[in-house]
Amino acid sequence: MANQTLGLEKNLHEYLLSVSVREPEILTKLRQETAQHPMAMMQIAPEQGQFMSLLLQLIGAKKTLEIGVFTGYSSLVTALALPKDGKIVACDVSDEYTQIARRYWEEAGVADKIDLYIAPARETLDKLIADGEAGSFDFAFIDADKSGYDDYYEYCLQLVRPGGLIAIDNVLWSGRVVEPEETQDNRTRKIRALNTKIYQDQRVSISLVPIADGLMLAMKLSNP
């Protein structure tokens, strides 16, 4: 995992941040607190957060899905970008990590936009489909256990509307996706397989953006 854009020298990365990232104080505060966390590498980069915020505004998103919350930076980015009546369905299995997220959602005044489900994501996603919410989401962000990425992608294809966007984090996996196959662990193989699958998937229009640890964007073209 990487919480800044891969391949940039320190000076160039600092320049990128200085001329492009307009990070609200509440997001800076959350990012700095998360930097002290033992799992800080799971934090998305600020330049990625801002890019996602722009995408949400460009597509006019009002209803979004997040699979993997951690300390809440990406969900806070999303909530701040959504209109007042916007909604996020957020899935995570850790009450401990998401307690930090809840605190910042409250401080930012966006907690009412976020419905957090502490349960295995597949259970929450199955319930959304059973409740008739297929095709009702504008945007979905996948940043959870890598072994589940393929399943989450398929769920999101059901839940996102045609013209909606699916964003998948860590698809360059700190460069491990180009290591020799015999040295790759299971998570790396899963990510590589999903990248290939999405590349060949005619249900979506795609772009793999080399920001942070690699962000795969897939726009749903029609109902599968």
Short mmCIF file of C-alpha atoms in Angstrom, two decimals:
data_model
loop_
_atom_site.label_atom_id
_atom_site.label_comp_id
_atom_site.label_asym_id
_atom_site.label_seq_id
_atom_site.Cartn_x
_atom_site.Cartn_y
_atom_site.Cartn_z
CA MET A 1 0.00 0.00 0.00
CA ALA A 2 1.10 3.59 -0.56
CA ASN A 3 -0.34 6.79 0.89
CA GLN A 4 1.34 9.06 -1.63
CA THR A 5 1.70 8.82 -5.40
CA LEU A 6 4.18 6.13 -6.44
CA GLY A 7 7.35 6.99 -8.30
CA LEU A 8 7.56 10.68 -7.42
CA GLU A 9 10.69 12.03 -5.78
CA LYS A 10 10.12 13.81 -2.48
CA ASN A 11 10.63 17.31 -3.88
CA LEU A 12 8.31 16.70 -6.82
CA HIS A 13 5.62 15.19 -4.59
CA GLU A 14 5.83 18.17 -2.25
CA TYR A 15 5.48 20.50 -5.24
CA LEU A 16 2.45 18.56 -6.48
CA LEU A 17 0.79 18.96 -3.09
CA SER A 18 1.69 22.65 -2.88
CA VAL A 19 0.07 23.64 -6.16
CA SER A 20 -2.87 21.23 -6.39
CA VAL A 21 -4.21 20.00 -3.05
CA ARG A 22 -6.73 22.29 -1.36
CA GLU A 23 -7.26 20.12 1.70
CA PRO A 24 -9.82 21.37 4.23
CA GLU A 25 -8.46 21.69 7.76
CA ILE A 26 -10.65 18.86 9.06
CA LEU A 27 -9.16 16.46 6.49
CA THR A 28 -5.61 17.54 7.33
CA LYS A 29 -6.34 16.95 11.01
CA LEU A 30 -7.71 13.45 10.32
CA ARG A 31 -4.81 12.58 8.03
CA GLN A 32 -2.25 13.71 10.62
CA GLU A 33 -3.93 11.68 13.37
CA THR A 34 -4.10 8.62 11.12
CA ALA A 35 -0.38 9.00 10.33
CA GLN A 36 0.29 7.97 13.95
CA HIS A 37 -1.84 4.82 13.61
CA PRO A 38 -0.08 1.41 13.38
CA MET A 39 -1.96 0.79 10.11
CA ALA A 40 -1.32 4.27 8.70
CA MET A 41 -0.32 2.83 5.31
CA MET A 42 -4.03 2.12 4.72
CA GLN A 43 -4.73 5.87 4.53
CA ILE A 44 -5.41 7.20 1.02
CA ALA A 45 -3.23 10.05 -0.25
CA PRO A 46 -4.55 13.63 -0.08
CA GLU A 47 -4.06 14.08 -3.82
CA GLN A 48 -6.19 10.98 -4.40
CA GLY A 49 -8.87 12.27 -2.05
CA GLN A 50 -9.07 15.54 -3.91
CA PHE A 51 -9.19 13.74 -7.27
CA MET A 52 -12.09 11.61 -6.03
CA SER A 53 -13.87 14.73 -4.76
CA LEU A 54 -13.59 16.27 -8.21
CA LEU A 55 -14.95 13.10 -9.85
CA LEU A 56 -17.94 13.12 -7.50
CA GLN A 57 -18.72 16.72 -8.42
CA LEU A 58 -18.26 16.04 -12.14
CA ILE A 59 -20.81 13.20 -12.17
CA GLY A 60 -23.21 15.02 -9.85
CA ALA A 61 -23.13 12.20 -7.32
CA LYS A 62 -25.76 12.14 -4.57
CA LYS A 63 -25.70 8.52 -3.42
CA THR A 64 -22.45 6.62 -2.93
CA LEU A 65 -21.12 3.34 -1.63
CA GLU A 66 -17.87 2.79 0.24
CA ILE A 67 -16.40 -0.66 0.88
CA GLY A 68 -13.65 -0.23 3.48
CA VAL A 69 -13.69 2.81 5.77
CA PHE A 70 -10.64 2.59 8.08
CA THR A 71 -10.39 5.96 9.90
CA GLY A 72 -12.74 7.68 7.51
CA TYR A 73 -10.66 9.94 5.26
CA SER A 74 -12.20 8.83 1.97
CA SER A 75 -15.74 8.86 3.37
CA LEU A 76 -15.17 12.34 4.77
CA VAL A 77 -13.84 13.49 1.39
CA THR A 78 -16.96 12.07 -0.20
CA ALA A 79 -19.38 13.53 2.34
CA LEU A 80 -17.87 16.99 1.93
CA ALA A 81 -18.24 16.74 -1.87
CA LEU A 82 -21.86 15.58 -1.81
CA PRO A 83 -24.82 17.97 -1.71
CA LYS A 84 -26.72 18.48 1.56
CA ASP A 85 -29.11 15.65 0.73
CA GLY A 86 -26.31 13.28 -0.33
CA LYS A 87 -25.96 9.83 1.23
CA ILE A 88 -23.10 7.36 1.73
CA VAL A 89 -23.53 3.70 2.59
CA ALA A 90 -20.24 2.73 4.26
CA CYS A 91 -19.15 -0.86 4.94
CA ASP A 92 -16.45 -1.96 7.39
CA VAL A 93 -15.79 -4.74 9.89
CA SER A 94 -13.84 -2.73 12.47
CA ASP A 95 -15.71 -0.81 15.13
CA GLU A 96 -12.34 0.26 16.58
CA TYR A 97 -11.01 1.95 13.43
CA THR A 98 -14.33 3.50 12.49
CA GLN A 99 -14.72 5.13 15.91
CA ILE A 100 -12.09 7.60 14.68
CA ALA A 101 -14.10 8.08 11.49
CA ARG A 102 -17.32 8.74 13.41
CA ARG A 103 -15.60 11.38 15.53
CA TYR A 104 -14.45 13.30 12.47
CA TRP A 105 -17.78 12.91 10.65
CA GLU A 106 -19.45 14.51 13.67
CA GLU A 107 -16.88 17.31 13.89
CA ALA A 108 -17.29 18.07 10.18
CA GLY A 109 -21.08 18.11 10.48
CA VAL A 110 -21.62 15.35 7.89
CA ALA A 111 -22.49 12.36 10.09
CA ASP A 112 -26.12 12.53 8.95
CA LYS A 113 -25.01 11.79 5.39
CA ILE A 114 -23.29 8.51 6.31
CA ASP A 115 -24.91 5.16 7.13
CA LEU A 116 -22.17 2.92 8.54
CA TYR A 117 -22.65 -0.85 8.62
CA ILE A 118 -20.25 -2.84 10.81
CA ALA A 119 -20.53 -6.28 9.20
CA PRO A 120 -18.87 -8.30 6.43
CA ALA A 121 -19.37 -6.20 3.31
CA ARG A 122 -20.96 -9.05 1.35
CA GLU A 123 -23.79 -9.19 3.91
CA THR A 124 -24.45 -5.47 3.61
CA LEU A 125 -24.26 -5.56 -0.19
CA ASP A 126 -26.61 -8.55 -0.38
CA LYS A 127 -29.09 -6.68 1.81
CA LEU A 128 -28.91 -3.58 -0.39
CA ILE A 129 -29.73 -5.68 -3.45
CA ALA A 130 -32.51 -7.53 -1.62
CA ASP A 131 -33.97 -4.18 -0.57
CA GLY A 132 -34.24 -3.09 -4.21
CA GLU A 133 -31.31 -0.65 -4.30
CA ALA A 134 -29.65 -2.13 -7.40
CA GLY A 135 -28.83 0.54 -9.96
CA SER A 136 -29.39 3.39 -7.48
CA PHE A 137 -25.82 4.43 -6.59
CA ASP A 138 -23.86 7.06 -8.49
CA PHE A 139 -20.41 6.13 -7.22
CA ALA A 140 -18.69 3.28 -5.39
CA PHE A 141 -15.24 3.17 -3.81
CA ILE A 142 -13.59 -0.18 -3.10
CA ASP A 143 -10.72 -0.16 -0.61
CA ALA A 144 -11.01 -3.25 1.56
CA ASP A 145 -9.57 -6.80 1.71
CA LYS A 146 -7.87 -7.51 -1.60
CA SER A 147 -9.06 -11.12 -1.72
CA GLY A 148 -12.62 -9.82 -1.95
CA TYR A 149 -12.04 -7.24 -4.67
CA ASP A 150 -13.51 -9.30 -7.51
CA ASP A 151 -16.71 -9.98 -5.55
CA TYR A 152 -17.00 -6.32 -4.52
CA TYR A 153 -16.57 -5.24 -8.13
CA GLU A 154 -19.42 -7.51 -9.23
CA TYR A 155 -21.65 -6.25 -6.43
CA CYS A 156 -20.89 -2.67 -7.40
CA LEU A 157 -21.78 -3.37 -11.03
CA GLN A 158 -25.23 -4.34 -9.77
CA LEU A 159 -25.61 -1.44 -7.37
CA VAL A 160 -24.23 1.43 -9.48
CA ARG A 161 -26.46 3.03 -12.12
CA PRO A 162 -25.51 3.10 -15.81
CA GLY A 163 -23.14 6.04 -16.16
CA GLY A 164 -22.11 5.63 -12.53
CA LEU A 165 -18.50 5.21 -11.51
CA ILE A 166 -16.63 2.49 -9.61
CA ALA A 167 -13.22 3.42 -8.17
CA ILE A 168 -10.90 0.67 -6.94
CA ASP A 169 -7.88 1.51 -4.82
CA ASN A 170 -4.40 -0.06 -4.63
CA VAL A 171 -4.46 -1.62 -8.09
CA LEU A 172 -0.72 -0.99 -8.57
CA TRP A 173 -0.05 -2.47 -5.12
CA SER A 174 3.21 -0.58 -4.47
CA GLY A 175 4.58 -1.99 -7.72
CA ARG A 176 4.23 -5.62 -6.69
CA VAL A 177 1.88 -6.30 -9.61
CA VAL A 178 4.91 -6.38 -11.93
CA GLU A 179 7.01 -8.73 -9.80
CA PRO A 180 7.76 -12.21 -11.19
CA GLU A 181 4.70 -14.42 -10.89
CA GLU A 182 6.47 -17.00 -8.75
CA THR A 183 7.19 -14.40 -6.05
CA GLN A 184 3.67 -12.92 -5.90
CA ASP A 185 1.49 -13.52 -2.86
CA ASN A 186 -2.23 -14.24 -3.07
CA ARG A 187 -3.29 -10.59 -2.70
CA THR A 188 -1.02 -9.54 -5.54
CA ARG A 189 -2.37 -12.30 -7.79
CA LYS A 190 -5.95 -11.27 -6.96
CA ILE A 191 -5.26 -7.64 -7.87
CA ARG A 192 -3.51 -8.60 -11.12
CA ALA A 193 -6.39 -10.89 -12.07
CA LEU A 194 -8.96 -8.19 -11.40
CA ASN A 195 -7.00 -5.60 -13.39
CA THR A 196 -6.96 -7.97 -16.36
CA LYS A 197 -10.64 -8.79 -15.93
CA ILE A 198 -11.66 -5.12 -15.88
CA TYR A 199 -9.44 -4.38 -18.89
CA GLN A 200 -11.37 -7.04 -20.83
CA ASP A 201 -14.80 -6.18 -19.37
CA GLN A 202 -17.08 -4.69 -22.03
CA ARG A 203 -19.63 -3.67 -19.38
CA VAL A 204 -17.46 -0.71 -18.41
CA SER A 205 -15.35 2.11 -19.79
CA ILE A 206 -12.06 2.28 -17.89
CA SER A 207 -8.93 4.17 -16.96
CA LEU A 208 -6.22 3.07 -14.54
CA VAL A 209 -4.96 6.33 -13.04
CA PRO A 210 -1.41 6.19 -11.59
CA ILE A 211 -2.28 8.34 -8.59
CA ALA A 212 -1.26 7.23 -5.09
CA ASP A 213 -1.18 3.39 -5.20
CA GLY A 214 -3.11 3.16 -8.46
CA LEU A 215 -6.82 3.93 -8.85
CA MET A 216 -8.88 1.93 -11.34
CA LEU A 217 -11.91 3.81 -12.65
CA ALA A 218 -14.71 1.86 -14.29
CA MET A 219 -17.82 3.62 -15.61
CA LYS A 220 -20.78 1.30 -15.94
CA LEU A 221 -22.10 1.37 -19.49
CA SER A 222 -25.34 -0.57 -19.10
CA ASN A 223 -27.07 -3.02 -16.80
CA PRO A 224 -25.16 -6.35 -16.81
#
